């Protein structure tokens, strides 16, 4: 990892905890797996003030270019669960991929079981959306 551990902004940390508490009753396996991943990741993450979070860290509303298995590039937009929209490549933080990416940084390389097999992912680019820092903490 580029910064040694995941990095999460304080307000987003609070929002994530709320999302996890609300979502813990989900019955679908992928959501449960994402919740466990996020919960585990939060235990070791650096929680920083807004001004201390590097601009290349994946947060809510980040636009991300991810390379899968060294041959497929995909543009994604990481959002809260209510704003997910697969047709617009908006993925929720409580999907396996969203949970895996949250708090990572540009340049990070991940090897994870996603879908039917092990995926090699490289975060090629992170661009912060103009909605950054404007997340409503009420879900």
Short mmCIF file of N, CA and C in Angstrom, two decimals:
data_model
loop_
_atom_site.label_atom_id
_atom_site.label_comp_id
_atom_site.label_asym_id
_atom_site.label_seq_id
_atom_site.Cartn_x
_atom_site.Cartn_y
_atom_site.Cartn_z
N UNK A 1 0.84 -1.18 0.00
CA UNK A 1 0.00 0.00 0.00
C UNK A 1 0.88 1.25 0.00
N UNK A 2 0.49 2.18 -0.80
CA UNK A 2 1.26 3.40 -0.98
C UNK A 2 1.52 4.14 0.33
N UNK A 3 0.51 4.22 1.20
CA UNK A 3 0.64 4.96 2.45
C UNK A 3 0.77 4.05 3.67
N UNK A 4 1.02 2.77 3.46
CA UNK A 4 1.22 1.84 4.56
C UNK A 4 -0.06 1.21 5.09
N UNK A 5 -1.16 1.91 4.99
CA UNK A 5 -2.47 1.39 5.39
C UNK A 5 -3.54 2.20 4.68
N UNK A 6 -4.77 1.76 4.82
CA UNK A 6 -5.88 2.52 4.24
C UNK A 6 -6.00 3.86 4.94
N UNK A 7 -6.49 4.85 4.22
CA UNK A 7 -6.68 6.19 4.79
C UNK A 7 -8.15 6.56 4.64
N UNK A 8 -8.75 7.00 5.74
CA UNK A 8 -10.16 7.37 5.72
C UNK A 8 -10.32 8.71 6.44
N UNK A 9 -11.09 9.59 5.82
CA UNK A 9 -11.38 10.90 6.41
C UNK A 9 -12.37 10.70 7.57
N UNK A 10 -12.24 11.52 8.62
CA UNK A 10 -13.03 11.34 9.85
C UNK A 10 -14.54 11.30 9.63
N UNK A 11 -15.09 12.25 8.87
CA UNK A 11 -16.54 12.26 8.65
C UNK A 11 -16.99 11.05 7.85
N UNK A 12 -16.16 10.64 6.90
CA UNK A 12 -16.49 9.46 6.11
C UNK A 12 -16.39 8.19 6.96
N UNK A 13 -15.49 8.19 7.93
CA UNK A 13 -15.39 7.07 8.87
C UNK A 13 -16.70 6.93 9.64
N UNK A 14 -17.22 8.05 10.13
CA UNK A 14 -18.49 8.04 10.87
C UNK A 14 -19.62 7.53 9.97
N UNK A 15 -19.66 8.01 8.73
CA UNK A 15 -20.68 7.57 7.79
C UNK A 15 -20.55 6.07 7.50
N UNK A 16 -19.34 5.61 7.31
CA UNK A 16 -19.12 4.18 7.06
C UNK A 16 -19.63 3.33 8.22
N UNK A 17 -19.34 3.76 9.44
CA UNK A 17 -19.81 3.02 10.62
C UNK A 17 -21.34 2.95 10.62
N UNK A 18 -21.99 4.06 10.27
CA UNK A 18 -23.46 4.06 10.21
C UNK A 18 -23.97 3.12 9.13
N UNK A 19 -23.34 3.18 7.97
CA UNK A 19 -23.73 2.30 6.87
C UNK A 19 -23.57 0.84 7.28
N UNK A 20 -22.46 0.53 7.92
CA UNK A 20 -22.23 -0.85 8.36
C UNK A 20 -23.27 -1.30 9.37
N UNK A 21 -23.62 -0.43 10.31
CA UNK A 21 -24.63 -0.78 11.31
C UNK A 21 -25.98 -1.05 10.66
N UNK A 22 -26.37 -0.20 9.74
CA UNK A 22 -27.66 -0.35 9.06
C UNK A 22 -27.66 -1.58 8.16
N UNK A 23 -26.55 -1.81 7.48
CA UNK A 23 -26.47 -2.88 6.49
C UNK A 23 -26.21 -4.25 7.09
N UNK A 24 -25.90 -4.32 8.35
CA UNK A 24 -25.52 -5.60 8.96
C UNK A 24 -26.65 -6.63 8.90
N UNK A 25 -27.86 -6.19 8.61
CA UNK A 25 -29.00 -7.11 8.52
C UNK A 25 -29.23 -7.62 7.11
N UNK A 26 -28.42 -7.18 6.18
CA UNK A 26 -28.57 -7.63 4.78
C UNK A 26 -28.41 -9.14 4.69
N UNK A 27 -29.21 -9.74 3.86
CA UNK A 27 -29.18 -11.19 3.75
C UNK A 27 -28.31 -11.67 2.58
N UNK A 28 -28.04 -10.80 1.65
CA UNK A 28 -27.29 -11.25 0.47
C UNK A 28 -25.81 -11.44 0.79
N UNK A 29 -25.26 -12.53 0.26
CA UNK A 29 -23.90 -12.96 0.59
C UNK A 29 -22.86 -11.91 0.22
N UNK A 30 -22.98 -11.31 -0.98
CA UNK A 30 -21.98 -10.33 -1.41
C UNK A 30 -21.97 -9.11 -0.48
N UNK A 31 -23.14 -8.67 -0.05
CA UNK A 31 -23.21 -7.52 0.86
C UNK A 31 -22.60 -7.89 2.21
N UNK A 32 -22.88 -9.07 2.70
CA UNK A 32 -22.29 -9.52 3.97
C UNK A 32 -20.77 -9.59 3.87
N UNK A 33 -20.27 -10.09 2.74
CA UNK A 33 -18.82 -10.17 2.53
C UNK A 33 -18.19 -8.77 2.48
N UNK A 34 -18.87 -7.84 1.82
CA UNK A 34 -18.38 -6.46 1.73
C UNK A 34 -18.37 -5.80 3.11
N UNK A 35 -19.41 -6.05 3.90
CA UNK A 35 -19.49 -5.49 5.25
C UNK A 35 -18.34 -6.01 6.11
N UNK A 36 -18.06 -7.30 6.00
CA UNK A 36 -16.94 -7.86 6.77
C UNK A 36 -15.61 -7.25 6.33
N UNK A 37 -15.43 -7.11 5.02
CA UNK A 37 -14.20 -6.50 4.48
C UNK A 37 -14.03 -5.08 5.01
N UNK A 38 -15.09 -4.28 4.92
CA UNK A 38 -15.03 -2.90 5.41
C UNK A 38 -14.75 -2.85 6.91
N UNK A 39 -15.43 -3.69 7.67
CA UNK A 39 -15.23 -3.72 9.13
C UNK A 39 -13.79 -4.06 9.47
N UNK A 40 -13.25 -5.06 8.79
CA UNK A 40 -11.85 -5.45 9.02
C UNK A 40 -10.89 -4.33 8.63
N UNK A 41 -11.16 -3.69 7.51
CA UNK A 41 -10.30 -2.60 7.03
C UNK A 41 -10.30 -1.40 7.97
N UNK A 42 -11.44 -1.10 8.57
CA UNK A 42 -11.54 0.06 9.46
C UNK A 42 -10.67 -0.11 10.71
N UNK A 43 -10.44 -1.35 11.11
CA UNK A 43 -9.65 -1.60 12.33
C UNK A 43 -8.21 -1.11 12.21
N UNK A 44 -7.66 -1.14 11.00
CA UNK A 44 -6.25 -0.78 10.81
C UNK A 44 -6.05 0.49 9.99
N UNK A 45 -7.12 1.16 9.64
CA UNK A 45 -7.01 2.35 8.79
C UNK A 45 -6.52 3.56 9.58
N UNK A 46 -5.87 4.47 8.86
CA UNK A 46 -5.52 5.76 9.42
C UNK A 46 -6.74 6.67 9.25
N UNK A 47 -7.22 7.25 10.34
CA UNK A 47 -8.36 8.15 10.29
C UNK A 47 -7.82 9.57 10.37
N UNK A 48 -8.02 10.35 9.31
CA UNK A 48 -7.39 11.67 9.21
C UNK A 48 -8.43 12.78 9.03
N UNK A 49 -8.01 14.00 9.39
CA UNK A 49 -8.83 15.18 9.10
C UNK A 49 -8.86 15.41 7.60
N UNK A 50 -9.91 16.07 7.13
CA UNK A 50 -10.11 16.35 5.71
C UNK A 50 -8.85 16.89 5.03
N UNK A 51 -8.23 17.88 5.64
CA UNK A 51 -7.08 18.53 5.01
C UNK A 51 -5.83 17.65 4.96
N UNK A 52 -5.82 16.56 5.72
CA UNK A 52 -4.66 15.68 5.76
C UNK A 52 -4.79 14.45 4.84
N UNK A 53 -5.95 14.27 4.24
CA UNK A 53 -6.16 13.12 3.36
C UNK A 53 -5.53 13.42 2.00
N UNK A 54 -4.60 12.58 1.55
CA UNK A 54 -4.00 12.80 0.23
C UNK A 54 -5.06 12.77 -0.87
N UNK A 55 -4.85 13.56 -1.90
CA UNK A 55 -5.83 13.70 -2.99
C UNK A 55 -6.00 12.42 -3.82
N UNK A 56 -5.05 11.49 -3.72
CA UNK A 56 -5.14 10.28 -4.53
C UNK A 56 -5.69 9.08 -3.76
N UNK A 57 -6.35 9.34 -2.63
CA UNK A 57 -6.98 8.28 -1.84
C UNK A 57 -8.44 8.14 -2.26
N UNK A 58 -8.90 6.90 -2.41
CA UNK A 58 -10.27 6.63 -2.81
C UNK A 58 -11.21 6.88 -1.64
N UNK A 59 -12.18 7.76 -1.90
CA UNK A 59 -13.16 8.16 -0.90
C UNK A 59 -14.54 8.11 -1.52
N UNK A 60 -15.56 8.53 -0.77
CA UNK A 60 -16.88 8.65 -1.37
C UNK A 60 -16.80 9.68 -2.49
N UNK A 61 -17.44 9.39 -3.61
CA UNK A 61 -17.50 10.23 -4.80
C UNK A 61 -16.20 10.30 -5.59
N UNK A 62 -15.25 9.43 -5.27
CA UNK A 62 -14.03 9.39 -6.09
C UNK A 62 -14.32 8.73 -7.43
N UNK A 63 -13.69 9.27 -8.47
CA UNK A 63 -13.70 8.63 -9.78
C UNK A 63 -12.39 7.86 -9.90
N UNK A 64 -12.50 6.60 -10.30
CA UNK A 64 -11.35 5.71 -10.24
C UNK A 64 -11.17 5.01 -11.58
N UNK A 65 -9.93 4.87 -12.01
CA UNK A 65 -9.61 4.02 -13.14
C UNK A 65 -8.88 2.82 -12.57
N UNK A 66 -9.47 1.64 -12.75
CA UNK A 66 -8.90 0.40 -12.21
C UNK A 66 -8.57 -0.52 -13.38
N UNK A 67 -7.39 -1.12 -13.29
CA UNK A 67 -7.00 -2.12 -14.28
C UNK A 67 -7.18 -3.50 -13.66
N UNK A 68 -7.93 -4.36 -14.32
CA UNK A 68 -8.19 -5.72 -13.85
C UNK A 68 -7.33 -6.70 -14.64
N UNK A 69 -6.61 -7.56 -13.93
CA UNK A 69 -5.84 -8.64 -14.55
C UNK A 69 -4.97 -8.19 -15.71
N UNK A 70 -4.43 -7.00 -15.60
CA UNK A 70 -3.47 -6.43 -16.56
C UNK A 70 -4.00 -6.33 -17.99
N UNK A 71 -5.34 -6.34 -18.17
CA UNK A 71 -5.82 -6.23 -19.54
C UNK A 71 -7.16 -5.52 -19.70
N UNK A 72 -7.83 -5.18 -18.61
CA UNK A 72 -9.13 -4.53 -18.71
C UNK A 72 -9.15 -3.30 -17.81
N UNK A 73 -9.36 -2.14 -18.41
CA UNK A 73 -9.48 -0.90 -17.64
C UNK A 73 -10.95 -0.56 -17.48
N UNK A 74 -11.30 -0.13 -16.28
CA UNK A 74 -12.70 0.21 -15.99
C UNK A 74 -12.73 1.50 -15.18
N UNK A 75 -13.58 2.43 -15.60
CA UNK A 75 -13.82 3.66 -14.85
C UNK A 75 -14.96 3.41 -13.88
N UNK A 76 -14.77 3.76 -12.62
CA UNK A 76 -15.77 3.56 -11.58
C UNK A 76 -15.95 4.83 -10.78
N UNK A 77 -17.09 4.96 -10.15
CA UNK A 77 -17.38 6.09 -9.27
C UNK A 77 -17.89 5.47 -7.97
N UNK A 78 -17.19 5.68 -6.86
CA UNK A 78 -17.55 5.06 -5.58
C UNK A 78 -18.55 5.95 -4.84
N UNK A 79 -19.69 5.36 -4.46
CA UNK A 79 -20.78 6.15 -3.86
C UNK A 79 -21.37 5.45 -2.64
N UNK A 80 -22.24 6.19 -1.94
CA UNK A 80 -22.99 5.59 -0.84
C UNK A 80 -24.02 4.63 -1.47
N UNK A 81 -24.51 3.66 -0.69
CA UNK A 81 -25.43 2.66 -1.26
C UNK A 81 -26.63 3.24 -1.99
N UNK A 82 -27.22 4.31 -1.50
CA UNK A 82 -28.42 4.89 -2.11
C UNK A 82 -28.15 5.45 -3.51
N UNK A 83 -26.90 5.76 -3.83
CA UNK A 83 -26.57 6.38 -5.12
C UNK A 83 -26.00 5.42 -6.15
N UNK A 84 -25.97 4.12 -5.84
CA UNK A 84 -25.38 3.17 -6.79
C UNK A 84 -26.20 3.13 -8.08
N UNK A 85 -25.49 2.92 -9.20
CA UNK A 85 -26.13 2.84 -10.50
C UNK A 85 -25.15 2.15 -11.44
N UNK A 86 -25.36 0.88 -11.66
CA UNK A 86 -24.43 0.09 -12.47
C UNK A 86 -24.29 0.65 -13.88
N UNK A 87 -25.37 1.14 -14.47
CA UNK A 87 -25.32 1.68 -15.83
C UNK A 87 -24.39 2.89 -15.92
N UNK A 88 -24.25 3.62 -14.83
CA UNK A 88 -23.37 4.80 -14.79
C UNK A 88 -22.04 4.48 -14.12
N UNK A 89 -21.76 3.20 -13.89
CA UNK A 89 -20.52 2.73 -13.23
C UNK A 89 -20.36 3.29 -11.82
N UNK A 90 -21.48 3.57 -11.16
CA UNK A 90 -21.46 4.03 -9.77
C UNK A 90 -21.61 2.81 -8.88
N UNK A 91 -20.52 2.48 -8.16
CA UNK A 91 -20.56 1.30 -7.30
C UNK A 91 -20.66 1.71 -5.84
N UNK A 92 -21.42 0.93 -5.11
CA UNK A 92 -21.62 1.18 -3.69
C UNK A 92 -20.42 0.72 -2.88
N UNK A 93 -20.19 1.40 -1.78
CA UNK A 93 -19.13 1.02 -0.86
C UNK A 93 -19.43 -0.33 -0.21
N UNK A 94 -20.69 -0.78 -0.23
CA UNK A 94 -20.99 -2.09 0.36
C UNK A 94 -21.19 -3.16 -0.72
N UNK A 95 -20.40 -3.05 -1.77
CA UNK A 95 -20.24 -4.15 -2.72
C UNK A 95 -18.82 -4.68 -2.49
N UNK A 96 -18.54 -5.91 -2.87
CA UNK A 96 -17.18 -6.43 -2.66
C UNK A 96 -16.08 -5.54 -3.25
N UNK A 97 -16.29 -5.04 -4.47
CA UNK A 97 -15.28 -4.19 -5.10
C UNK A 97 -15.19 -2.83 -4.41
N UNK A 98 -16.33 -2.23 -4.11
CA UNK A 98 -16.34 -0.93 -3.43
C UNK A 98 -15.66 -1.00 -2.06
N UNK A 99 -15.96 -2.05 -1.31
CA UNK A 99 -15.36 -2.22 0.01
C UNK A 99 -13.85 -2.41 -0.09
N UNK A 100 -13.43 -3.12 -1.12
CA UNK A 100 -12.01 -3.38 -1.33
C UNK A 100 -11.24 -2.10 -1.68
N UNK A 101 -11.85 -1.24 -2.49
CA UNK A 101 -11.17 -0.04 -2.97
C UNK A 101 -11.15 1.12 -1.98
N UNK A 102 -12.17 1.22 -1.14
CA UNK A 102 -12.30 2.38 -0.25
C UNK A 102 -11.06 2.53 0.64
N UNK A 103 -10.44 3.70 0.60
CA UNK A 103 -9.28 3.99 1.43
C UNK A 103 -7.95 3.66 0.79
N UNK A 104 -7.98 2.98 -0.37
CA UNK A 104 -6.74 2.69 -1.10
C UNK A 104 -6.32 3.94 -1.87
N UNK A 105 -5.13 3.88 -2.48
CA UNK A 105 -4.61 5.06 -3.18
C UNK A 105 -4.17 4.69 -4.59
N UNK A 106 -4.04 5.72 -5.40
CA UNK A 106 -3.53 5.55 -6.75
C UNK A 106 -2.19 4.83 -6.69
N UNK A 107 -2.04 3.81 -7.53
CA UNK A 107 -0.81 3.04 -7.56
C UNK A 107 -0.88 1.75 -6.76
N UNK A 108 -1.83 1.63 -5.84
CA UNK A 108 -1.96 0.41 -5.05
C UNK A 108 -2.31 -0.76 -5.96
N UNK A 109 -1.77 -1.92 -5.62
CA UNK A 109 -2.04 -3.16 -6.35
C UNK A 109 -2.67 -4.14 -5.36
N UNK A 110 -3.77 -4.75 -5.76
CA UNK A 110 -4.51 -5.65 -4.89
C UNK A 110 -4.71 -6.99 -5.59
N UNK A 111 -4.67 -8.06 -4.83
CA UNK A 111 -4.97 -9.40 -5.33
C UNK A 111 -6.08 -9.94 -4.44
N UNK A 112 -7.26 -10.06 -5.00
CA UNK A 112 -8.42 -10.46 -4.19
C UNK A 112 -9.33 -11.39 -4.95
N UNK A 113 -10.09 -12.17 -4.21
CA UNK A 113 -11.11 -13.03 -4.81
C UNK A 113 -12.36 -12.17 -5.03
N UNK A 114 -12.65 -11.94 -6.27
CA UNK A 114 -13.86 -11.19 -6.66
C UNK A 114 -14.55 -12.00 -7.75
N UNK A 115 -15.82 -12.21 -7.60
CA UNK A 115 -16.54 -12.98 -8.60
C UNK A 115 -16.08 -14.42 -8.61
N UNK A 116 -15.71 -14.89 -9.80
CA UNK A 116 -15.39 -16.31 -9.95
C UNK A 116 -13.92 -16.66 -9.74
N UNK A 117 -13.08 -15.70 -9.44
CA UNK A 117 -11.67 -16.04 -9.26
C UNK A 117 -10.86 -14.92 -8.66
N UNK A 118 -9.57 -15.14 -8.58
CA UNK A 118 -8.64 -14.14 -8.04
C UNK A 118 -8.44 -13.05 -9.09
N UNK A 119 -8.61 -11.83 -8.66
CA UNK A 119 -8.42 -10.68 -9.54
C UNK A 119 -7.17 -9.92 -9.12
N UNK A 120 -6.42 -9.51 -10.10
CA UNK A 120 -5.28 -8.63 -9.90
C UNK A 120 -5.77 -7.24 -10.29
N UNK A 121 -5.79 -6.31 -9.32
CA UNK A 121 -6.28 -4.96 -9.59
C UNK A 121 -5.17 -3.96 -9.34
N UNK A 122 -5.06 -3.01 -10.23
CA UNK A 122 -4.16 -1.89 -10.00
C UNK A 122 -4.96 -0.60 -10.14
N UNK A 123 -4.83 0.25 -9.14
CA UNK A 123 -5.52 1.54 -9.17
C UNK A 123 -4.65 2.49 -9.98
N UNK A 124 -5.12 2.79 -11.18
CA UNK A 124 -4.34 3.59 -12.12
C UNK A 124 -4.50 5.09 -11.90
N UNK A 125 -5.70 5.52 -11.54
CA UNK A 125 -5.96 6.95 -11.40
C UNK A 125 -7.10 7.17 -10.42
N UNK A 126 -6.97 8.21 -9.58
CA UNK A 126 -8.03 8.61 -8.67
C UNK A 126 -8.25 10.10 -8.85
N UNK A 127 -9.48 10.46 -9.17
CA UNK A 127 -9.84 11.87 -9.33
C UNK A 127 -10.99 12.14 -8.37
N UNK A 128 -10.84 13.19 -7.59
CA UNK A 128 -11.89 13.54 -6.62
C UNK A 128 -12.99 14.32 -7.31
N UNK A 129 -14.21 13.91 -7.08
CA UNK A 129 -15.40 14.54 -7.62
C UNK A 129 -15.61 15.88 -6.92
N UNK A 130 -16.30 16.79 -7.57
CA UNK A 130 -16.56 18.09 -6.95
C UNK A 130 -17.52 17.98 -5.77
N UNK A 131 -18.12 16.81 -5.55
CA UNK A 131 -19.00 16.59 -4.40
C UNK A 131 -18.20 16.13 -3.17
N UNK A 132 -16.88 16.01 -3.32
CA UNK A 132 -16.04 15.57 -2.22
C UNK A 132 -16.26 16.45 -1.00
N UNK A 133 -16.42 15.85 0.13
CA UNK A 133 -16.59 16.60 1.37
C UNK A 133 -18.00 17.12 1.58
N UNK A 134 -18.92 16.80 0.66
CA UNK A 134 -20.29 17.28 0.77
C UNK A 134 -21.25 16.12 1.00
N UNK A 135 -20.80 15.16 1.76
CA UNK A 135 -21.61 13.97 2.01
C UNK A 135 -22.53 14.23 3.18
N UNK A 136 -23.78 13.95 2.97
CA UNK A 136 -24.75 14.10 4.04
C UNK A 136 -24.61 12.93 4.99
N UNK A 137 -24.36 13.20 6.27
CA UNK A 137 -24.15 12.14 7.23
C UNK A 137 -25.45 11.49 7.69
N UNK A 138 -26.56 11.93 7.16
CA UNK A 138 -27.83 11.29 7.46
C UNK A 138 -28.16 10.35 6.31
N UNK A 139 -28.34 9.07 6.62
CA UNK A 139 -28.64 8.12 5.55
C UNK A 139 -30.13 7.82 5.56
#
